[in-house]
Amino acid sequence: MKIDTQLSGDVIMSGEQSMTELVNLAGRIYDLDERVYKATGSALGRVFYRNREKTIDELLENMCDTSRAHIIRNEFALIGNMARTIPNRDVYREAMTEYNEIVHQLRALTGTLGKREIINATEARLNSFGNAKAIVGAHKIICISRSYGAGGDDIGFGLADKLKINYYDAEIFKTVSKRLEAESDEEMSDANFELSQNIKNPGLSYATEHMTLKARMARFNRYHGLSARDALFFTQSELLCDLAQKEDFVVMGRCADVIMSNNHIPHVSIYITAPFKLRAQRMAEINDVDMKQAVKQLKQVDRRHASYYNFYTGRKWGNASNYDICINSARYGIKGSIEFIANVLNGTGNSDEK
Amino acid sequence: MKIDTQLSGDVIMSGEQSMTELVNLAGRIYDLDERVYKATGSALGRVFYRNREKTIDELLENMCDTSRAHIIRNEFALIGNMARTIPNRDVYREAMTEYNEIVHQLRALTGTLGKREIINATEARLNSFGNAKAIVGAHKIICISRSYGAGGDDIGFGLADKLKINYYDAEIFKTVSKRLEAESDEEMSDANFELSQNIKNPGLSYATEHMTLKARMARFNRYHGLSARDALFFTQSELLCDLAQKEDFVVMGRCADVIMSNNHIPHVSIYITAPFKLRAQRMAEINDVDMKQAVKQLKQVDRRHASYYNFYTGRKWGNASNYDICINSARYGIKGSIEFIANVLNGTGNSDEK
């Protein structure tokens, strides 16, 4: 393997870095620091005070120890910061070119920048925000969780409206579930059974489309023995997965993010919150109660959401590490939050309005 | 005031809505539901089962009570969901046109959609993500907080590099502070004093540029009586505000978000975290320790960050309602997080790379 150890240029990178390459790189860092120091003329503008050999030794030590690699990164960032202040444009350009080259070399050295991955590949693959490829062809599914009073419902509804896609929340699901039950009762009579077989029904009555009466009865008996809450949860989970196969939508709460993840369906998950005091003030206004009452309600509703989420997901509700992003609605307002989310979806090529 | 009460069209909105307008709107909602129900031919596709008059009464009650306005919104969302399934394209278009018109009418009615603002105007005005106008002419200042092990440092550094702007963190600030002190000592001698007056020094030596020796001595004595930690905090705060006047940068930690807010400087604040277990695994690898040790370190470092942040800001560290956005780096990876943030900055017209 040929290794170009000249300071001038393109070091050939192999899978494993040879010491020669590292020494070369350390030397370039030292030299750049010296050059920048001379060009800025600043008595303070020098990162490395010691002589070239000693500095290179120190740099090498840090390069080879991932737990200390951030030191190089910081020292090097300081050189970059200084370089950007060089008044002479030619010297500036030259220094920045060398700076950028070294950054890329450093990056090519595994671990040299202290960079180890933090990715959860399974979940990252399903994150439509972060993975434009995952969502080509897939439906646009936006799962929103929110703390009470943060305006999450208004934001979710407004977003669905802006994107011209469907909107689902607990009340809508309840209505849908009631209808499914009512429909199920109806269909106990043959006439209605015949009817449901013949009409084209592309709406929310997902259950009627492809299922025989027998299959549907089986479906309704399936959760026998479960609590009503559990049965509802599982019905909703199934409904969500069905919907995700055929349409774009915004869904509020319902642990939809976790249901999508568990079923390997690409989506984005957003948590919307705002400072407690602001939320309480807002709910006091909306519900026309005093602050004391509002605070009590806030805590109750948040606790209920938390308990529901924790029960069905085993995760901690409202913890930023459960979602793709969290948004503080107080920093944007309701309209601003809607626009912000729509922009973010657009930014990743994920929101061509239909 | 002329009020057009025809169902056909453009109701003239006044500051206060007359009952006639509300009745008109409620009627249009009922009629749309009926139309959609007929067009989809679905036995399930009807939101309002009761007769027109009773339904209008109910709608009016909900319209006039902000605490129940979300009910209309949900019922109406359901009509919209159904309307989108109308197979005949002409009927579909007609229904959706009416749907959109009603949405806009509803929105114009203050509070009708249960929409009350959640905005903190003071902070929203400073949020460069949410307020493109705020940052025209202002510098691009990106404040990043992070939980230990989430890769926040790598992401912040990579972001600065991608945007070609400066990067500051605790260690860099420490270096800068040391230099300022060293410089201060140097300048006790006249020769050095003369030198510092004469050389052009546009770098990090912000203190030397416009201050007399006397002013600078005063500065260094100013925090007399404060603990070293407090003195450092205030020095860093001043440095940050100075820097914010003249350059774009990424700053890690240092309560920079709160310092920017307190000084009315537009910025974006980002919190980067990831699930605890993943962070511990990552740090176990980087620091070459076992999981038990890594967990202990993680808790220690997070506790230290939290205590620092809480002490100087009175806010709870890591709580999503303190930041413009939170990002779960495990859903993007390090490179993905850098790209995501850069995209978001671009999406709001806030990141023309220089």
XYZ file of C-alpha atoms in Angstrom, chain A residues 51-193:
143
model
C 7.199 22.618 20.225
C 6.217 20.655 17.138
C 7.414 17.214 18.288
C 5.832 17.389 21.707
C 2.583 18.659 20.257
C 2.468 15.891 17.666
C 3.016 13.280 20.392
C 0.165 14.733 22.407
C -2.122 14.870 19.377
C -1.333 11.243 18.553
C -2.167 10.150 22.067
C -5.519 11.886 21.873
C -6.197 10.523 18.392
C -5.739 6.958 19.547
C -7.940 7.234 22.627
C -11.607 7.671 21.758
C -12.352 8.953 25.252
C -9.970 11.890 24.623
C -10.628 12.435 20.931
C -12.967 15.323 21.732
C -9.913 17.256 22.934
C -8.463 17.304 19.421
C -11.796 18.283 18.060
C -12.002 21.248 20.397
C -8.442 22.348 19.802
C -9.030 22.085 16.111
C -12.319 23.997 16.347
C -10.402 26.784 18.051
C -7.923 26.887 15.141
C -10.905 27.090 12.784
C -12.479 29.893 14.786
C -9.202 31.821 14.635
C -8.684 31.098 10.946
C -12.037 32.646 10.125
C -10.782 35.971 11.473
C -7.765 36.225 9.123
C -8.101 39.666 7.518
C -6.186 38.903 4.285
C -8.666 37.109 1.984
C -6.045 35.036 0.135
C -4.427 33.805 3.305
C -7.894 33.199 4.748
C -8.959 31.054 1.799
C -5.747 29.066 1.882
C -6.032 28.412 5.608
C -9.700 27.427 5.370
C -8.963 25.021 2.511
C -6.339 23.307 4.631
C -8.717 23.372 7.619
C -11.472 21.681 5.642
C -9.093 19.071 4.271
C -7.916 18.197 7.756
C -11.525 18.012 9.012
C -12.268 15.450 6.340
C -9.163 13.461 7.108
C -9.998 13.472 10.784
C -13.503 12.368 10.020
C -12.247 9.491 7.885
C -10.303 8.172 10.860
C -12.845 6.054 12.689
C -13.374 7.397 16.148
C -10.831 10.160 15.746
C -13.423 12.818 16.329
C -14.831 10.907 19.262
C -17.762 10.148 17.029
C -19.496 6.881 17.823
C -22.960 6.271 16.559
C -25.984 6.739 18.822
C -28.448 5.500 16.222
C -31.199 2.984 16.902
C -31.250 1.585 13.389
C -34.659 -0.064 13.682
C -36.391 3.112 14.773
C -34.336 5.417 12.565
C -35.419 3.375 9.555
C -39.057 4.185 10.416
C -38.462 7.887 11.058
C -39.878 9.708 8.046
C -38.259 12.953 9.214
C -34.793 11.524 9.160
C -35.047 9.045 6.369
C -36.480 10.386 3.146
C -35.957 6.999 1.509
C -38.178 5.240 4.026
C -41.183 7.258 3.002
C -41.013 7.038 -0.765
C -44.273 5.370 -1.610
C -45.282 5.152 2.034
C -48.123 7.180 3.441
C -47.544 10.367 5.387
C -48.345 9.397 8.962
C -47.912 12.020 11.627
C -48.279 10.857 15.216
C -48.719 13.657 17.731
C -48.577 13.362 21.503
C -49.154 16.416 23.645
C -49.330 17.665 27.174
C -52.709 19.102 28.185
C -53.157 22.742 27.315
C -50.204 23.057 24.957
C -52.522 23.461 21.979
C -51.504 20.100 20.523
C -55.046 19.318 19.374
C -55.366 22.633 17.572
C -51.958 22.158 16.016
C -52.712 18.595 14.903
C -56.063 19.557 13.442
C -54.616 22.610 11.713
C -51.774 20.541 10.329
C -54.138 17.916 8.879
C -56.126 20.740 7.364
C -53.037 22.411 5.902
C -51.784 19.134 4.446
C -55.334 18.187 3.382
C -55.107 14.807 5.047
C -57.345 13.028 7.545
C -57.358 13.727 11.251
C -58.005 11.166 13.978
C -58.236 11.510 17.713
C -59.766 9.667 20.666
C -63.263 11.058 20.076
C -63.255 10.253 16.406
C -62.061 6.746 17.172
C -64.819 6.390 19.731
C -67.404 7.429 17.144
C -65.921 5.057 14.610
C -65.906 2.219 17.114
C -69.529 2.873 18.045
C -70.470 2.783 14.399
C -68.663 -0.450 13.866
C -70.585 -1.974 16.736
C -73.862 -0.540 15.496
C -73.086 -1.853 12.070
C -72.276 -5.219 13.521
C -75.683 -5.311 15.217
C -77.422 -4.275 12.036
C -75.772 -6.993 10.112
C -77.242 -9.651 12.287
C -80.219 -9.238 9.996
C -79.835 -10.749 6.565
C -81.143 -7.728 4.732
C -78.486 -5.507 6.079
C -75.949 -8.206 5.519
